[in-house]
Amino acid sequence: MSSIYEMDYNVGSRDFAAAGDASRSIKRTLQQIGVDTSVVRRIAIASYEAEMNIAIHSKGGKMHLAVNSDKVVVATEDFGPGIENVDLAMTEGWSTATDEIREMGFGAGMGLPNMKKCSDEFSIESSVPEGTRIKMIFKL
Amino acid sequence: MKLFEIKDILGAQILCGEDKLGDEISLACGCDLMSDVLRFAKEDVVLLTGLTNIHVLKTAEMANIQCIVFVRDKTPADEIVQEAQELNMVIMKTKLPLYEACGKLYKEGLGDKLYE
Ligand SMILES: Nc1ncnc2c1ncn2[C@@H]1O[C@H](COP(=O)(O)OP(=O)(O)O)[C@@H](O)[C@H]1O
Ligand SMILES: [Mg+2]
């Protein structure tokens, strides 16, 4: 089925000033399309955590938004270094973030679990050193 | 609780959103970990934090949080206040540290489940 709306976003590695702007844009787009407020909030939160992870933990990557009549899909991929143990990374509180990241307010180890919680379907594939792909589906 | 009451209780200074001080809020969240805010905060909260970077604002925007109080006399950069204004948010700052600011609001009944 073809999408009503699709958009790609680049996410730079360690560009913390710009990190989050793709998610802001995603949120504003969904609001304009008229997606239900509480669903928009879940998508915005999950996208923002995904985007921050690309900026913080990866060598940079991309996000893709697709809006269909019955669902919104947010997919991310990055250029490495990948996650060695995905089950561990999905555990609440588990983080490899540095103090610098903590001082920015991230690195609580809640990002991946929260993306899973916010989305209706969540899948993650990661290989070292190629990179990580995440797909989140939100039903409308 | 109305935002102007929060301002009075905290002896806070308004940085933007003066016209929205009549708005009502029922919960508060005191936190420096943005991921915890994104995970646990409800929409109808005032966020109290000691962080002043742009991610506080982005976090608030993503989570539909309309009011931020910066504690410990921290002042955000002008661009942050500017952006908050464009987002129709209310921004305040108080001299109180996070613990005291939260404690005072709690004592005055904000977010106290006992009185709901
Ligand atoms: N895109 C990514 N690339 C590489 N590692 C990642 C990526 N996303 C998450 N991780 C790893 O998984 C851990 C947990 O991620 P998350 O739950 O978002 O917590 P946090 O970002 O606060 O550390 C991170 O600390 C990091 O080690
Ligand atoms: Mg994270």
Tab-separated table of C-alpha atoms and ligand atoms in Angstrom:
chain	number	residue	atom	x	y	z
A	1	MET	CA	0.000	0.000	0.000
A	2	SER	CA	1.340	3.427	-0.857
A	3	SER	CA	1.984	6.010	1.815
A	4	ILE	CA	0.156	9.282	2.260
A	5	TYR	CA	3.390	10.927	3.278
A	6	GLU	CA	7.056	9.902	3.371
A	7	MET	CA	10.187	11.703	4.453
A	8	ASP	CA	13.865	10.948	5.064
A	9	TYR	CA	16.062	12.649	7.627
A	10	ASN	CA	19.816	12.523	8.178
A	11	VAL	CA	21.132	12.321	11.722
A	12	GLY	CA	24.719	13.394	12.330
A	13	SER	CA	27.033	11.695	14.775
A	14	ARG	CA	27.616	13.785	17.907
A	15	ASP	CA	25.849	16.805	16.476
A	16	PHE	CA	23.984	17.427	19.716
A	17	ALA	CA	22.723	20.881	18.769
A	18	ALA	CA	20.802	19.461	15.808
A	19	ALA	CA	19.960	16.081	17.337
A	20	GLY	CA	16.235	15.880	17.920
A	21	ASP	CA	15.317	18.165	15.057
A	22	ALA	CA	14.217	15.300	12.814
A	23	SER	CA	11.834	14.191	15.560
A	24	ARG	CA	10.566	17.735	15.988
A	25	SER	CA	9.869	17.829	12.292
A	26	ILE	CA	8.171	14.425	12.448
A	27	LYS	CA	5.988	15.613	15.327
A	28	ARG	CA	4.955	18.811	13.561
A	29	THR	CA	4.220	16.940	10.334
A	30	LEU	CA	1.971	14.446	12.123
A	31	GLN	CA	0.159	17.265	13.902
A	32	GLN	CA	-0.471	18.961	10.574
A	33	ILE	CA	-1.771	15.736	9.059
A	34	GLY	CA	-4.156	15.590	12.017
A	35	VAL	CA	-2.963	12.407	13.729
A	36	ASP	CA	-4.467	11.909	17.210
A	37	THR	CA	-2.561	13.904	19.866
A	38	SER	CA	-1.764	10.994	22.147
A	39	VAL	CA	-0.453	8.910	19.246
A	40	VAL	CA	1.657	11.850	18.068
A	41	ARG	CA	3.128	12.096	21.549
A	42	ARG	CA	4.144	8.414	21.555
A	43	ILE	CA	5.668	8.696	18.088
A	44	ALA	CA	7.526	11.901	18.998
A	45	ILE	CA	9.000	10.398	22.166
A	46	ALA	CA	10.063	7.155	20.477
A	47	SER	CA	11.539	8.993	17.475
A	48	TYR	CA	13.437	11.398	19.686
A	49	GLU	CA	15.016	8.591	21.714
A	50	ALA	CA	15.930	6.770	18.481
A	51	GLU	CA	17.404	9.929	17.013
A	52	MET	CA	19.404	10.668	20.177
A	53	ASN	CA	20.796	7.135	20.104
A	54	ILE	CA	22.028	7.609	16.539
A	55	ALA	CA	23.638	10.930	17.496
A	56	ILE	CA	25.117	9.645	20.751
A	57	HIS	CA	26.085	6.050	20.078
A	58	SER	CA	26.570	5.725	16.313
A	59	LYS	CA	28.625	7.052	13.440
A	60	GLY	CA	25.553	8.771	12.079
A	61	GLY	CA	22.506	7.500	10.263
A	62	LYS	CA	19.081	8.112	8.821
A	63	MET	CA	15.461	8.150	9.845
A	64	HIS	CA	12.496	7.434	7.632
A	65	LEU	CA	8.913	8.433	8.294
A	66	ALA	CA	6.001	6.853	6.447
A	67	VAL	CA	2.399	7.743	7.165
A	68	ASN	CA	-0.258	5.348	5.889
A	69	SER	CA	-4.010	5.463	6.391
A	70	ASP	CA	-3.840	2.892	9.192
A	71	LYS	CA	-0.348	3.302	10.631
A	72	VAL	CA	2.766	5.436	11.016
A	73	VAL	CA	6.156	3.793	10.538
A	74	VAL	CA	9.404	5.256	11.857
A	75	ALA	CA	12.491	3.372	10.706
A	76	THR	CA	16.105	4.157	11.531
A	77	GLU	CA	19.419	2.856	10.330
A	78	ASP	CA	22.937	3.860	11.202
A	79	PHE	CA	26.452	3.265	9.930
A	80	GLY	CA	27.769	1.388	12.948
A	81	PRO	CA	29.355	0.357	15.253
A	82	GLY	CA	26.327	-1.859	16.026
A	83	ILE	CA	25.228	-3.296	19.369
A	84	GLU	CA	26.982	-6.386	20.615
A	85	ASN	CA	24.246	-7.669	22.913
A	86	VAL	CA	20.814	-6.380	21.914
A	87	ASP	CA	18.999	-8.127	24.788
A	88	LEU	CA	21.242	-6.364	27.264
A	89	ALA	CA	20.814	-3.027	25.482
A	90	MET	CA	17.024	-3.449	25.754
A	91	THR	CA	17.265	-3.734	29.566
A	92	GLU	CA	16.045	-0.687	31.508
A	93	GLY	CA	18.978	1.141	33.034
A	94	TRP	CA	21.683	-0.465	30.907
A	95	SER	CA	23.852	2.148	29.214
A	96	THR	CA	27.329	2.689	27.874
A	97	ALA	CA	26.904	6.475	27.816
A	98	THR	CA	29.712	8.647	29.142
A	99	ASP	CA	29.474	11.357	31.805
A	100	GLU	CA	29.386	13.969	29.049
A	101	ILE	CA	26.173	12.413	27.739
A	102	ARG	CA	24.701	12.119	31.239
A	103	GLU	CA	25.353	15.798	31.842
A	104	MET	CA	23.257	16.474	28.760
A	105	GLY	CA	20.366	14.563	30.356
A	106	PHE	CA	20.699	11.281	28.442
A	107	GLY	CA	22.356	7.960	29.189
A	108	ALA	CA	19.806	6.678	31.692
A	109	GLY	CA	19.470	3.462	29.720
A	110	MET	CA	15.756	4.057	29.202
A	111	GLY	CA	15.735	4.900	25.502
A	112	LEU	CA	15.367	1.515	23.823
A	113	PRO	CA	12.878	0.145	26.396
A	114	ASN	CA	10.808	3.308	26.049
A	115	MET	CA	10.791	3.079	22.229
A	116	LYS	CA	9.421	-0.427	22.591
A	117	LYS	CA	6.827	0.718	25.101
A	118	CYS	CA	5.676	3.681	22.991
A	119	SER	CA	5.293	1.716	19.754
A	120	ASP	CA	2.734	-0.941	18.844
A	121	GLU	CA	5.374	-3.004	17.054
A	122	PHE	CA	9.094	-2.693	17.656
A	123	SER	CA	11.915	-4.530	15.937
A	124	ILE	CA	15.650	-4.078	16.206
A	125	GLU	CA	18.447	-5.703	14.224
A	126	SER	CA	22.052	-4.973	14.908
A	127	SER	CA	25.357	-6.298	13.688
A	128	VAL	CA	28.870	-5.303	14.657
A	129	PRO	CA	30.420	-3.297	13.052
A	130	GLU	CA	27.822	-2.668	10.289
A	131	GLY	CA	25.152	-0.923	12.318
A	132	THR	CA	21.694	-0.942	13.818
A	133	ARG	CA	18.234	-0.860	12.241
A	134	ILE	CA	15.066	-0.161	14.155
A	135	LYS	CA	11.501	-0.250	12.909
A	136	MET	CA	8.627	1.102	14.937
A	137	ILE	CA	4.996	0.840	13.904
A	138	PHE	CA	2.242	2.954	15.436
A	139	LYS	CA	-1.360	2.022	14.645
A	140	LEU	CA	-3.784	4.762	13.789
B	1	MET	CA	-2.668	24.677	40.738
B	2	LYS	CA	-2.348	27.764	38.567
B	3	LEU	CA	1.040	28.654	37.108
B	4	PHE	CA	1.092	32.021	38.895
B	5	GLU	CA	0.779	30.172	42.206
B	6	ILE	CA	3.800	28.090	41.237
B	7	LYS	CA	5.634	31.307	40.424
B	8	ASP	CA	4.743	32.763	43.829
B	9	ILE	CA	5.594	29.630	45.821
B	10	LEU	CA	9.010	29.377	44.155
B	11	GLY	CA	9.677	33.125	44.128
B	12	ALA	CA	10.323	32.549	40.451
B	13	GLN	CA	11.060	34.939	37.645
B	14	ILE	CA	9.148	34.529	34.381
B	15	LEU	CA	11.336	34.315	31.273
B	16	CYS	CA	8.482	33.817	28.820
B	17	GLY	CA	4.787	33.009	28.687
B	18	GLU	CA	3.675	35.688	31.178
B	19	ASP	CA	0.240	35.700	29.515
B	20	LYS	CA	-0.339	32.017	30.295
B	21	LEU	CA	0.097	32.164	34.075
B	22	GLY	CA	-3.622	31.550	34.528
B	23	ASP	CA	-3.198	28.033	33.096
B	24	GLU	CA	-3.876	25.149	35.433
B	25	ILE	CA	-1.451	22.278	36.039
B	26	SER	CA	-1.936	19.245	38.280
B	27	LEU	CA	1.407	17.446	38.448
B	28	ALA	CA	5.113	18.189	38.645
B	29	CYS	CA	8.223	16.306	37.655
B	30	GLY	CA	11.648	17.189	39.076
B	31	CYS	CA	14.336	15.599	36.969
B	32	ASP	CA	17.695	16.067	35.254
B	33	LEU	CA	17.419	12.869	33.239
B	34	MET	CA	15.534	13.646	30.057
B	35	SER	CA	15.007	9.964	29.230
B	36	ASP	CA	13.223	9.539	32.551
B	37	VAL	CA	11.049	12.542	31.765
B	38	LEU	CA	10.214	10.961	28.400
B	39	ARG	CA	9.459	7.648	30.066
B	40	PHE	CA	7.558	8.666	33.179
B	41	ALA	CA	6.200	12.206	32.915
B	42	LYS	CA	2.534	12.781	32.204
B	43	GLU	CA	1.510	15.522	29.797
B	44	ASP	CA	-0.015	17.848	32.322
B	45	VAL	CA	3.166	18.553	34.290
B	46	VAL	CA	5.480	21.352	35.115
B	47	LEU	CA	9.046	20.172	34.588
B	48	LEU	CA	11.578	21.337	37.167
B	49	THR	CA	15.183	20.825	36.150
B	50	GLY	CA	18.741	21.992	36.736
B	51	LEU	CA	19.713	21.396	33.114
B	52	THR	CA	19.500	24.293	30.691
B	53	ASN	CA	20.570	22.794	27.382
B	54	ILE	CA	18.394	22.696	24.266
B	55	HIS	CA	17.423	19.077	24.950
B	56	VAL	CA	15.314	20.128	27.920
B	57	LEU	CA	13.222	22.141	25.497
B	58	LYS	CA	13.137	19.409	22.856
B	59	THR	CA	12.141	16.886	25.525
B	60	ALA	CA	9.342	19.145	26.727
B	61	GLU	CA	8.145	19.645	23.164
B	62	MET	CA	8.099	15.900	22.426
B	63	ALA	CA	6.253	15.124	25.688
B	64	ASN	CA	3.719	17.996	25.345
B	65	ILE	CA	5.034	19.679	28.496
B	66	GLN	CA	3.999	23.339	28.554
B	67	CYS	CA	5.918	24.727	31.540
B	68	ILE	CA	9.595	24.442	32.533
B	69	VAL	CA	11.121	25.780	35.761
B	70	PHE	CA	14.896	26.111	35.818
B	71	VAL	CA	16.210	25.701	39.370
B	72	ARG	CA	19.395	26.701	41.216
B	73	ASP	CA	19.335	30.133	39.579
B	74	LYS	CA	20.290	28.701	36.200
B	75	THR	CA	19.534	30.831	33.180
B	76	PRO	CA	18.972	29.234	29.787
B	77	ALA	CA	20.468	30.803	26.665
B	78	ASP	CA	18.370	33.469	24.918
B	79	GLU	CA	17.752	31.189	21.929
B	80	ILE	CA	16.140	28.630	24.231
B	81	VAL	CA	13.764	31.203	25.684
B	82	GLN	CA	13.049	32.453	22.177
B	83	GLU	CA	12.194	28.962	20.946
B	84	ALA	CA	10.088	28.279	24.027
B	85	GLN	CA	8.123	31.421	23.292
B	86	GLU	CA	7.479	30.235	19.741
B	87	LEU	CA	6.240	26.945	21.202
B	88	ASN	CA	3.854	28.830	23.528
B	89	MET	CA	5.604	27.491	26.624
B	90	VAL	CA	5.973	29.112	30.011
B	91	ILE	CA	9.559	29.333	31.270
B	92	MET	CA	10.498	30.357	34.822
B	93	LYS	CA	13.645	30.333	36.881
B	94	THR	CA	14.038	30.105	40.641
B	95	LYS	CA	16.971	30.454	43.020
B	96	LEU	CA	15.846	27.342	44.907
B	97	PRO	CA	17.641	24.039	44.321
B	98	LEU	CA	15.647	21.170	42.790
B	99	TYR	CA	14.884	19.394	46.058
B	100	GLU	CA	13.570	22.498	47.782
B	101	ALA	CA	11.582	23.677	44.784
B	102	CYS	CA	9.854	20.294	44.453
B	103	GLY	CA	9.350	20.092	48.221
B	104	LYS	CA	7.664	23.485	48.398
B	105	LEU	CA	5.279	22.694	45.551
B	106	TYR	CA	4.463	19.313	47.034
B	107	LYS	CA	3.791	20.856	50.422
B	108	GLU	CA	1.386	23.319	48.842
B	109	GLY	CA	-0.536	20.419	47.324
B	110	LEU	CA	0.791	20.113	43.762
B	111	GLY	CA	0.616	16.520	42.618
B	112	ASP	CA	-0.315	15.278	46.067
B	113	LYS	CA	-2.467	12.233	45.430
B	114	LEU	CA	-3.896	12.476	48.973
B	115	TYR	CA	-5.829	15.572	48.061
B	116	GLU	CA	-7.063	14.526	44.645
C	1	LIG	N1	22.219	3.224	17.427
C	1	LIG	C1	23.031	2.649	18.329
C	1	LIG	N2	24.299	2.278	17.966
C	1	LIG	C2	25.115	1.684	18.855
C	1	LIG	N3	24.780	1.410	20.134
C	1	LIG	C3	23.548	1.760	20.541
C	1	LIG	C4	22.616	2.380	19.678
C	1	LIG	N4	21.468	2.599	20.355
C	1	LIG	C5	21.681	2.126	21.594
C	1	LIG	N5	22.922	1.601	21.724
C	1	LIG	C6	23.502	0.952	22.914
C	1	LIG	O1	22.443	0.508	23.751
C	1	LIG	C7	22.534	1.124	25.043
C	1	LIG	C8	21.146	1.395	25.604
C	1	LIG	O2	20.465	2.381	24.806
C	1	LIG	P1	19.306	3.228	25.474
C	1	LIG	O3	18.326	2.296	26.081
C	1	LIG	O4	18.798	4.195	24.495
C	1	LIG	O5	20.036	3.964	26.677
C	1	LIG	P2	21.080	5.190	26.658
C	1	LIG	O6	21.053	5.809	25.288
C	1	LIG	O7	20.573	6.082	27.705
C	1	LIG	O8	22.413	4.610	26.985
C	1	LIG	C9	23.389	2.359	24.809
C	1	LIG	O9	24.040	2.792	25.985
C	1	LIG	C10	24.359	1.884	23.750
C	1	LIG	O10	25.392	1.116	24.320
C	2	MG	MG	19.299	6.285	24.364
